[in-house]
Coordinates of C-alpha atoms in Angstrom, one line a residue:
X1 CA 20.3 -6.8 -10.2
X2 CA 18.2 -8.6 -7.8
X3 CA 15.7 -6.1 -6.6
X4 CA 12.0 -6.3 -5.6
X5 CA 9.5 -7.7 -2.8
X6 CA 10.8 -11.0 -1.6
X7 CA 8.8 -13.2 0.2
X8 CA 9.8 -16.3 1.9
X9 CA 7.4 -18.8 2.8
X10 CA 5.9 -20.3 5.8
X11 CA 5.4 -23.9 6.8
X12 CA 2.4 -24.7 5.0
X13 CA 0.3 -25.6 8.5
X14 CA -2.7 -24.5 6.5
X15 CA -2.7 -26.4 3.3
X16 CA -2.7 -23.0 2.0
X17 CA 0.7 -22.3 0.0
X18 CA -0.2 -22.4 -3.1
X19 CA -3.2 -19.7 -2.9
X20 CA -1.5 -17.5 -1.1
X21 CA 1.5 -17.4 -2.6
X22 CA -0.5 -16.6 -6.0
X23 CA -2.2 -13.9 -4.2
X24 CA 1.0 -12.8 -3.1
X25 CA 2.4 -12.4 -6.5
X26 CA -0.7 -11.3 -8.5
X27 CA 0.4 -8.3 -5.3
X28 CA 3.5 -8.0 -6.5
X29 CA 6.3 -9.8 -5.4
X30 CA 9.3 -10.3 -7.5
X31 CA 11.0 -12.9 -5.3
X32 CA 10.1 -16.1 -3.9
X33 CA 12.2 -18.6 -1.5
X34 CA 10.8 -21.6 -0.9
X35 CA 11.9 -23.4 2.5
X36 CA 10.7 -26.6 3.2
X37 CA 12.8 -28.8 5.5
X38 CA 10.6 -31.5 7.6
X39 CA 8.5 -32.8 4.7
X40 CA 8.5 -36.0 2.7
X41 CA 10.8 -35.0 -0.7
X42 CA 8.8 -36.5 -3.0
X43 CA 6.5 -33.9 -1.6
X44 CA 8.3 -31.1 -1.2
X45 CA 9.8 -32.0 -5.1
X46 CA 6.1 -31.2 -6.1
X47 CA 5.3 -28.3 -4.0
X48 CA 8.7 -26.8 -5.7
X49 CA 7.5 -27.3 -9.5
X50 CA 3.9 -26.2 -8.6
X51 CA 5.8 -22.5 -6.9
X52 CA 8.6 -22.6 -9.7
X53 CA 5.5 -22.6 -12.4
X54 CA 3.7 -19.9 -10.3
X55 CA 6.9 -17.8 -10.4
X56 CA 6.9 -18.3 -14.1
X57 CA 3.4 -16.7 -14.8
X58 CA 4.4 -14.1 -12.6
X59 CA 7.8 -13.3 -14.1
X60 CA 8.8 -13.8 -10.5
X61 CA 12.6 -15.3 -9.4
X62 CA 12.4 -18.6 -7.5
X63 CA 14.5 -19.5 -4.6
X64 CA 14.8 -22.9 -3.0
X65 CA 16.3 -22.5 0.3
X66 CA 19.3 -24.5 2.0
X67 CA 18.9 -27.6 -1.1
X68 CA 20.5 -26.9 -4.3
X69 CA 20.1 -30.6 -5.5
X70 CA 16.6 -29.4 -4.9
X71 CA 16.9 -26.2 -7.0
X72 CA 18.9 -28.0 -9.7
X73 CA 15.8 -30.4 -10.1
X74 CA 13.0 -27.9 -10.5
X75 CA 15.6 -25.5 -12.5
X76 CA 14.9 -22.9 -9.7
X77 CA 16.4 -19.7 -10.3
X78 CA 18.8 -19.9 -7.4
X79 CA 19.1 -21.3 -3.7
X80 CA 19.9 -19.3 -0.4
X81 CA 22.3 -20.6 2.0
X82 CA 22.5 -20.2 6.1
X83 CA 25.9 -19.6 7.5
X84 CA 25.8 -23.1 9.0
X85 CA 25.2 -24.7 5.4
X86 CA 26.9 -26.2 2.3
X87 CA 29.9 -23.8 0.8
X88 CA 28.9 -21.4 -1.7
X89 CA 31.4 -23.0 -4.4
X90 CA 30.1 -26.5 -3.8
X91 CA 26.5 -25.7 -4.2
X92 CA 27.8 -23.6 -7.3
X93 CA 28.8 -27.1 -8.3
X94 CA 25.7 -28.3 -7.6
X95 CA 22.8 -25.4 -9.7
X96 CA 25.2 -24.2 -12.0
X97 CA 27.1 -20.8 -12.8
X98 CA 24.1 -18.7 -14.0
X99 CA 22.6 -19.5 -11.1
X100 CA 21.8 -17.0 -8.2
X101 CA 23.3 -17.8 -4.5
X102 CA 22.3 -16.0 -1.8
X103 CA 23.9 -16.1 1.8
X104 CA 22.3 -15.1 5.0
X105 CA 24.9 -12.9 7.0
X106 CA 24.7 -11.0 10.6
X107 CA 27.5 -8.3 10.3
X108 CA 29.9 -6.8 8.3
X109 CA 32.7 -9.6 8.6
X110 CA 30.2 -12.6 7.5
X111 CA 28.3 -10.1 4.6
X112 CA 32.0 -9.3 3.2
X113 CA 32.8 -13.5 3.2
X114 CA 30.0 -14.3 1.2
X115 CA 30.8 -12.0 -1.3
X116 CA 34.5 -12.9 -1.5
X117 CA 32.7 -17.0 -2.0
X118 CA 30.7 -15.6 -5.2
X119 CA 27.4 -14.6 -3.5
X120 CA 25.2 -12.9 -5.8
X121 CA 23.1 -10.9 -2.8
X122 CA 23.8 -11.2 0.9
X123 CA 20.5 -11.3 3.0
X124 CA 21.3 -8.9 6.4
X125 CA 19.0 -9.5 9.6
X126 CA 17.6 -10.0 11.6
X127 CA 16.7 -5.8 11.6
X128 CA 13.7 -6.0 13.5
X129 CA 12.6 -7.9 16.3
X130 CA 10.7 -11.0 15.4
X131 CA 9.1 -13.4 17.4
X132 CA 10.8 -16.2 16.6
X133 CA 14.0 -14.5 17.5
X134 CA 15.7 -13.7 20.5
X135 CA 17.0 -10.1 21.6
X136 CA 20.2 -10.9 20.9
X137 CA 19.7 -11.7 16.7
X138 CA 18.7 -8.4 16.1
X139 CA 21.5 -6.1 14.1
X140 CA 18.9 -3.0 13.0
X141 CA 19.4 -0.9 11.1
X142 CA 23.2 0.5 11.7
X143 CA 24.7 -2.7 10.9
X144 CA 22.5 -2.6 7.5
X145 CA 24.0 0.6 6.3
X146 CA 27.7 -0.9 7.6
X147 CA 27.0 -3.8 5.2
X148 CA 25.6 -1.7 2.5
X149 CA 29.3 0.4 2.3
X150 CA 31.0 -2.6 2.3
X151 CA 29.7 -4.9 -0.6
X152 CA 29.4 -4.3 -3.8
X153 CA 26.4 -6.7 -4.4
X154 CA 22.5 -6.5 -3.5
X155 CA 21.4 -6.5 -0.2
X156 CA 18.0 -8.2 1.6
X157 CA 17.2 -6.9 4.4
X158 CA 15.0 -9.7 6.1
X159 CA 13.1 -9.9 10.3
X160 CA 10.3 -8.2 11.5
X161 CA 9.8 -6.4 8.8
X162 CA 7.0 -4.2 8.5
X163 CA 5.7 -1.9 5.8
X164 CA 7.2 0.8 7.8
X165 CA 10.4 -1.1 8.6
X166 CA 10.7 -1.6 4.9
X167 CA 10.7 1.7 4.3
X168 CA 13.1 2.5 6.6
X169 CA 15.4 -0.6 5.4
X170 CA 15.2 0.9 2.0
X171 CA 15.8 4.0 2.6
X172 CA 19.2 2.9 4.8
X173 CA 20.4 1.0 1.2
X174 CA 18.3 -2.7 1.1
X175 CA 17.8 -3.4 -2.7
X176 CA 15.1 -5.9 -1.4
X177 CA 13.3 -6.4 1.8
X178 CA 12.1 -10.3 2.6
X179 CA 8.8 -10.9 4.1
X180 CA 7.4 -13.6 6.3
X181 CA 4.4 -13.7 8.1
X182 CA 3.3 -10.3 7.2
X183 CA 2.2 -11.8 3.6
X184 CA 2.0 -15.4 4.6
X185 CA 0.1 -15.0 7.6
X186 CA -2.5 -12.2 6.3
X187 CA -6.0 -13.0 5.7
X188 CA -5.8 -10.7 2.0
X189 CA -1.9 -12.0 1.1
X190 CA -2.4 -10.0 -2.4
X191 CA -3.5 -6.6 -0.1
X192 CA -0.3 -7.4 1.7
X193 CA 2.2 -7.5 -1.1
X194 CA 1.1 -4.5 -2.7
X195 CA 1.4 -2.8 0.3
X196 CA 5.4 -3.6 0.0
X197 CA 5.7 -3.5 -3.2
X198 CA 4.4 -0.1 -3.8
X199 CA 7.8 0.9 -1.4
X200 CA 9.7 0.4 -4.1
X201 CA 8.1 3.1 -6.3
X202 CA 10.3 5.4 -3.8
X203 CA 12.9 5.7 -6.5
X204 CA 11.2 6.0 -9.6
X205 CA 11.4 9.4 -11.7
X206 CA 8.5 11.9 -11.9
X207 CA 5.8 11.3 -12.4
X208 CA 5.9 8.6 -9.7
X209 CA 3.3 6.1 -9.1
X210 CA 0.0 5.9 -10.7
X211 CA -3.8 6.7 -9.5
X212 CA -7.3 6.0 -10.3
X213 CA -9.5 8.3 -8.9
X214 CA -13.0 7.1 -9.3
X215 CA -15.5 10.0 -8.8
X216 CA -17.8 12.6 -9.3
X217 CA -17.6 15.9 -11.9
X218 CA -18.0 18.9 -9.6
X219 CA -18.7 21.8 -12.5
X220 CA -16.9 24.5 -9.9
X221 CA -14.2 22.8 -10.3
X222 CA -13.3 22.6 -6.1
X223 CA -14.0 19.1 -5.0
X224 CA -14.4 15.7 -6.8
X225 CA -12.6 14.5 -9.8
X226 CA -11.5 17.9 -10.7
X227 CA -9.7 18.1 -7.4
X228 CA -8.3 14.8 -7.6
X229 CA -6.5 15.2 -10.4
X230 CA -5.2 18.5 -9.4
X231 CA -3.5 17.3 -6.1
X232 CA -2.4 13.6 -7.7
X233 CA -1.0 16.1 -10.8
X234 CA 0.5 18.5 -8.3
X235 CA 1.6 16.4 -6.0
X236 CA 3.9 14.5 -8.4
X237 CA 2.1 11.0 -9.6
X238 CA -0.1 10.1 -12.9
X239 CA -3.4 10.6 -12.8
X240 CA -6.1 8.5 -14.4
X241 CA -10.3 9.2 -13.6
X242 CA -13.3 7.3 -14.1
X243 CA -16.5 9.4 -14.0
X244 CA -19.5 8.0 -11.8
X245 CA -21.3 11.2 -12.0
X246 CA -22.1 14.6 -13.6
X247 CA -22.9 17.8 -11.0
X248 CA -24.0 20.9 -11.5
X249 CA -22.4 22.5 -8.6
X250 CA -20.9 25.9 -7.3
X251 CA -19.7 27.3 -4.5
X252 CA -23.4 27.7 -3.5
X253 CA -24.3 24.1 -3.3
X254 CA -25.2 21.2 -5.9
X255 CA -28.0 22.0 -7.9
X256 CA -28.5 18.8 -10.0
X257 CA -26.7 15.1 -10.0
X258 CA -26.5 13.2 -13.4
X259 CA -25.8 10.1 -12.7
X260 CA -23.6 7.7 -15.1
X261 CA -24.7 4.9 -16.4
X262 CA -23.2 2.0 -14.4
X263 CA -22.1 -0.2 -17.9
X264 CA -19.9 3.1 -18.6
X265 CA -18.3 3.7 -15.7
X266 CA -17.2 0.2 -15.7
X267 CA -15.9 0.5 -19.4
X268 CA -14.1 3.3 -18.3
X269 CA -12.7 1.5 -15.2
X270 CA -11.5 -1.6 -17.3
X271 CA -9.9 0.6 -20.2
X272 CA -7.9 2.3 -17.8
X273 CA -6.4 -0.9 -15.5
X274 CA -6.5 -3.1 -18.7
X275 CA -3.6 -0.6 -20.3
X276 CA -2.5 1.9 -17.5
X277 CA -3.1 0.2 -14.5
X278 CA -3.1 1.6 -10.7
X279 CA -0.9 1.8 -8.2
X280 CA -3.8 2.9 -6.0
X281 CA -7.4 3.2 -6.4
X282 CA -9.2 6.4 -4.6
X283 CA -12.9 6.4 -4.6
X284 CA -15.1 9.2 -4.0
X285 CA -19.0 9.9 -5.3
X286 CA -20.0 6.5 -5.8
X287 CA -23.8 7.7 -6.6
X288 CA -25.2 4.5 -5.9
X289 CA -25.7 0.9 -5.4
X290 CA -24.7 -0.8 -8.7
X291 CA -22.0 1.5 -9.2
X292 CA -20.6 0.6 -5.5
X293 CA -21.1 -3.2 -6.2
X294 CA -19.2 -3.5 -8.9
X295 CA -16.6 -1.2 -8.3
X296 CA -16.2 -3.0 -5.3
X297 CA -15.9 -6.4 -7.1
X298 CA -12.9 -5.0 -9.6
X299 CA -11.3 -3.6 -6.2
X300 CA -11.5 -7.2 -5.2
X301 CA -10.8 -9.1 -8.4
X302 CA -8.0 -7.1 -9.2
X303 CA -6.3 -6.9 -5.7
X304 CA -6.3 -2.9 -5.6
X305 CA -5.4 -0.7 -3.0
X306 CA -8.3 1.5 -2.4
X307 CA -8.5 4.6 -0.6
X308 CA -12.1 5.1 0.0
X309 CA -13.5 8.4 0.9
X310 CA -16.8 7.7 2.2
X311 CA -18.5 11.2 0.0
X312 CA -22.4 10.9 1.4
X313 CA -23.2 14.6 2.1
X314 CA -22.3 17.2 -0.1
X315 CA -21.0 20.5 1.8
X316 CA -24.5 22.2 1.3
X317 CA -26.3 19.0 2.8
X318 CA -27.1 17.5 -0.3
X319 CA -27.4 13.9 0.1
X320 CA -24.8 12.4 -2.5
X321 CA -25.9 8.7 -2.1
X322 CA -29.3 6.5 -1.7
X323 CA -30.2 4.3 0.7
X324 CA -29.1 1.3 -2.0
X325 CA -26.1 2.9 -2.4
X326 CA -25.3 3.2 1.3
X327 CA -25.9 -0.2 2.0
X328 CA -23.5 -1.5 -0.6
X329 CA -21.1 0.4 0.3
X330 CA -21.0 -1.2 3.7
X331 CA -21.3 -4.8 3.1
X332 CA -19.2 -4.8 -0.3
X333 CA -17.2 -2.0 -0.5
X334 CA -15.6 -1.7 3.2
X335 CA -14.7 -5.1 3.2
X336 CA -12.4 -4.1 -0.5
X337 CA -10.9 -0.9 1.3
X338 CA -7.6 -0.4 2.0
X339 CA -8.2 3.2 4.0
X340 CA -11.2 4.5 4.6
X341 CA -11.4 8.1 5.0
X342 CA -15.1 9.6 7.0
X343 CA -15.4 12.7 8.4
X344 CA -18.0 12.5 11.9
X345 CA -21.1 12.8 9.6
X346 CA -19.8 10.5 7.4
X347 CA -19.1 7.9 10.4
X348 CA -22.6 8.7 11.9
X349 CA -24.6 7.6 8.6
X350 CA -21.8 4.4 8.9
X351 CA -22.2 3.6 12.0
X352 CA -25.3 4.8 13.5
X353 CA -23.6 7.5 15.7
X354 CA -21.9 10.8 15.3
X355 CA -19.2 10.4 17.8
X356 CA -18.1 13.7 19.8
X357 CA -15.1 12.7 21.7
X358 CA -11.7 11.0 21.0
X359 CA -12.7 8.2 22.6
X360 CA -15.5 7.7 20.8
X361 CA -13.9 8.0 17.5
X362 CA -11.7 5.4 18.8
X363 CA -15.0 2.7 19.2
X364 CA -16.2 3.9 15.7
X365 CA -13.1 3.0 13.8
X366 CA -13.0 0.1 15.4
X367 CA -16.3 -0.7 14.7
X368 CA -15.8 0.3 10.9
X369 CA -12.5 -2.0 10.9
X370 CA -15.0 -4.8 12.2
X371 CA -17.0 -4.0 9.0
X372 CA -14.4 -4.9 6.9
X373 CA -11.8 -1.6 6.4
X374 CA -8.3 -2.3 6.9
X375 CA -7.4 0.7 8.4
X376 CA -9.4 3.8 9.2
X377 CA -8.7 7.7 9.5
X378 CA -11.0 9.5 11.4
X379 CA -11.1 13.1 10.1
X380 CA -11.8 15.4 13.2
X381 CA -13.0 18.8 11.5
X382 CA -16.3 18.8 12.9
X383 CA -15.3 18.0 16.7
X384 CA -15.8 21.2 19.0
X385 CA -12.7 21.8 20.2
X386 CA -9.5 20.5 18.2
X387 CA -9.1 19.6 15.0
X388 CA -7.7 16.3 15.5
X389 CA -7.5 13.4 13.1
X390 CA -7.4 9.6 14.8
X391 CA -5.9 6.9 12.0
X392 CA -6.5 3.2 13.2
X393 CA -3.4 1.8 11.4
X394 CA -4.7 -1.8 12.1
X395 CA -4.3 -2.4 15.9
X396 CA -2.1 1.0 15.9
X397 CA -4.3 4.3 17.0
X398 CA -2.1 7.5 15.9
X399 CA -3.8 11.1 16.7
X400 CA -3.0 13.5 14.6
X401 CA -3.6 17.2 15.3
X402 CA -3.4 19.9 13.3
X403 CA -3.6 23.8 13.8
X404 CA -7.9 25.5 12.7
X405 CA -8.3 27.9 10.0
X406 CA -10.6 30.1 11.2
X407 CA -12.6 30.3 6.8
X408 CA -15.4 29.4 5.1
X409 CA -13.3 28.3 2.0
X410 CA -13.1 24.3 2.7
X411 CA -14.7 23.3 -0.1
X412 CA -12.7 19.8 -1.7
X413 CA -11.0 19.2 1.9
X414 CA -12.3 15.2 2.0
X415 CA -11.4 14.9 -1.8
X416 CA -8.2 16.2 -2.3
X417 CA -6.9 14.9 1.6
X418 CA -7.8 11.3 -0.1
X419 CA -6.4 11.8 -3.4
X420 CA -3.5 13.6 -1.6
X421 CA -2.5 9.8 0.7
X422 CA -3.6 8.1 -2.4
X423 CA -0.7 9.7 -4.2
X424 CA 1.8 9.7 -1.7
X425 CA 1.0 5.5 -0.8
X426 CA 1.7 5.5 -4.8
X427 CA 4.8 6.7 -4.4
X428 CA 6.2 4.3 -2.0
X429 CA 5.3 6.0 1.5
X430 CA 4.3 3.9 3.9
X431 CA 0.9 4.3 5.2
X432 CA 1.3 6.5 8.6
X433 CA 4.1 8.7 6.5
X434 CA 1.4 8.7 3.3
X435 CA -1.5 10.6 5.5
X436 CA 0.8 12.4 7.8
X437 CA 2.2 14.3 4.8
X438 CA -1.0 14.2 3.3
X439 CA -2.5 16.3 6.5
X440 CA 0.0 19.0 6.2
X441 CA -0.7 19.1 2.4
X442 CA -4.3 19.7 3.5
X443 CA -3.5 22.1 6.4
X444 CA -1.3 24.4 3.6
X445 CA -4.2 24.5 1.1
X446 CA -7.1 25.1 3.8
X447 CA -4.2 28.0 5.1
X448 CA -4.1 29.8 1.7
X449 CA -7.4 28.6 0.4
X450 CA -9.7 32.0 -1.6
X451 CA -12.7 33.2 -2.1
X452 CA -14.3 32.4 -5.8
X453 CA -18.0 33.0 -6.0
X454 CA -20.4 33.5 -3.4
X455 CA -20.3 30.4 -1.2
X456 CA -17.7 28.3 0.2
X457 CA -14.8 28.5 -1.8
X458 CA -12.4 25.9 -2.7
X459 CA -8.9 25.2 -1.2
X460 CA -5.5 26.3 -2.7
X461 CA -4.6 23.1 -4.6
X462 CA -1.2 25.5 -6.0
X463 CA -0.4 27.0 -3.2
X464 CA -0.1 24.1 -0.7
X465 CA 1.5 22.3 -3.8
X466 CA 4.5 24.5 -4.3
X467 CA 5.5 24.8 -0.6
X468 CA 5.3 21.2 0.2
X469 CA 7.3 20.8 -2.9
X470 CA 9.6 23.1 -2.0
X471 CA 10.0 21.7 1.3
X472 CA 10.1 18.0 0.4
X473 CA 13.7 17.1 0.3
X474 CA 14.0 18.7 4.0
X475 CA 11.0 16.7 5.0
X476 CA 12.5 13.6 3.3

């Protein structure tokens, strides 16, 4: 069954195949076509045995496109065919009957003739619009779910695909989705590939997806780690944790930090990935420098996706990270994050200013994304009059509003919102679908949230948990 993140490479203007299609794979793709028409064959016989070798360390499938002598020579896992090329029985011929073929088709009629020639997966498109493409080459999504009732074997949905378009393709009845420029032509190809890959986590079984939270203890039990693994747990996904710091906290405020010893937390870190692994990565209380630095660098080495929530300020003022601390996490960990996550104080201490209006939210992300974050969510609570959230989904600005509470009991709100997109990006949600579920999560257990102690009291974890459950399949 021929399933999993395809990607299908560029032109090679940039000398740069090879890396990035390592990157791409170490980021999970499971497919690779390689097409390479207008180069010398002695060269592009190299190039196919250095990316058939790549797919081998990868346990990746390799597919030469359009040139099954070329496929046969490298012992490539398959080759695709265009409409306009070679017969499906001759290049059977040609590779061999264990072989995979795979025939690009653009409606119903061509996607049923392929099959009927022995086609082992018919790639549908183009879906999207592409800039390569005319108007008139795009099928969408409608002919895609025609195709998928009438053959019986995989389908690839391929053009202009994004990460939300491949959820969408998926969720119409793609067993694949194949990817062009938006691996290829992205500056962090690994970043990229997990991105789509993680998609495919969408049909898994409970407990679905897995995430490292790396945090702080909070004794009261409301915020950090403990609320982490509350909302991943509740939510439906694995949870892992790696401690960076002790509290002794209540509802009243922190009243001492006990910092971990950075050589432990990084024990911790690499026992868990070594074994378990992560589908995402969601940072919290970093405590300080060294701890930032080199949790940053696994983030890096390891191509994670991190959500980062920014924790500086503890609710009670209490300033959760130094000046060291701080620093790192602006020149080395933003450049490593995936989402970051501030509320306004947070962005102030980032940024040098508190902003007070959309607009300015709108210049601070951007300046944050200029920092190094791929994408940005702007939490709004603090803002005078709504409480609206701005996500800077790369050049994309969505606002997000949601309904005030009028309580006190908000203690764990930046945690468990984090942890909360985190868990759904773990479960194959595309990024915009992963923090707009994860606000309503947030609004339910801010709605229901309780008094415990004397202070501010925590949010309702449960609560939120068991509607949004309950009201998941509608909301799927």
């Amino acid at each position: 069954m021929l399933s999993g993140l395809y990607l299908i490479t560029d032109n090679n203007k940039d000398g740069k195949l090879l890396d990035k299609v390592s990157a791409a794979l170490t980021g999970g793709v499971k497919i690779l076509q390689y097409r390479a028409k207008d180069i010398r064959p002695d060269e592009r016989r190299q190039m196919a045995g250095q990316l058939r070798e790549l797919c081998r360390q990868h346990n990746a499938l390799f597919i030469v496109n359009d040139l099954p002598e070329l496929a046969r020579e490298v012992d490539a896992d398959g080759v695709h065919l265009g409409q306009d090329d070679m017969p499906a029985v001759q290049a059977r011929q040609i590779i061999g009957r264990n072989k995979l073929i795979g025939i690009s088709s653009h409606n119903v009629d061509e996607a049923l003739k392929a099959e009927a020639q022995g086609a082992d997966y018919v790639a549908i498109g183009s879906i999207f619009q592409t800039a390569s493409k005319d108007d008139t080459s795009v099928v969408g999504l409608k002919t895609l779910a025609k195709v998928r009732k009438a053959v019986r074997v995989p389908l690839v949905a391929i053009g202009g695909i994004t990460p939300a378009g491949a959820y969408e393709a998926l969720q119409t009845g793609a067993d694949s989705v194949a990817i062009i420029s938006g691996i290829m032509a992205d500056l962090d190809p690994a970043r990229a590939a997990k991105e789509y890959s993680l998609l495919f986590n969408r049909q898994r079984p409970f407990p679905n997806g897995k995430v490292l939270t790396i945090a702080g203890s909070d004794s009261g039990g409301g915020a950090g780690i403990q609320a982490d693994i509350k909302t991943i747990t509740l939510l439906g996904s694995y949870a892992s944790s790696v401690l960076t710091a002790l509290t002794a906290q209540n509802t009243l405020g922190v009243t001492d930090t006990y910092p971990v010893h950075t050589d432990f937390v990084m024990k911790q870190l690499d026992t868990v990935l070594d074994d378990i692994g992560a589908d995402t990565v969601k940072t919290g209380m970093l405590s300080w420098g060294g701890i930032v630095s080199r949790v940053a660098k696994t983030i890096e080495d390891r191509s994670l996706l991190a959500v980062v929530d920014p924790v500086m300020v503890a609710k009670g003022g209490q300033s959760l990270l130094d000046k060291e601390a701080n620093d790192s996490l602006i020149s080395r960990l933003l450049p490593q994050t995936y989402l970051l996550t501030p509320n306004l104080p947070e962005v102030g201490e980032l940024t040098g200013f508190e902003p007070e209006t959309l607009e300015q939210m709108v210049e601070a992300g951007r300046h944050l994304q200029e920092l190094g974050a791929r994408n940005v969510l702007i939490k709004g609570g603090h803002l005078a009059t709504a409480a609206t959230d701005l996500l800077l989904l790369g050049e994309e600005v969505v606002e997000l509003n949601g309904e005030r509470y009028e309580t006190h009991n908000t203690h764990g709100t930046g945690c468990t919102l984090s942890a909360a997109i985190a868990t759904f990006l773990a479960q194959g949600y595309p990024l915009k679908l992963a923090v707009e579920r994860a606000k309503y999560f947030i609004s339910l257990a801010i709605r229901d949230s309780f008094q415990i102690g004397q202070g501010h009291g925590p949010v309702n974890h449960f609560s939120a948990a068991m509607q949004f459950l309950h009201e998941q399949p509608a909301m799927d």
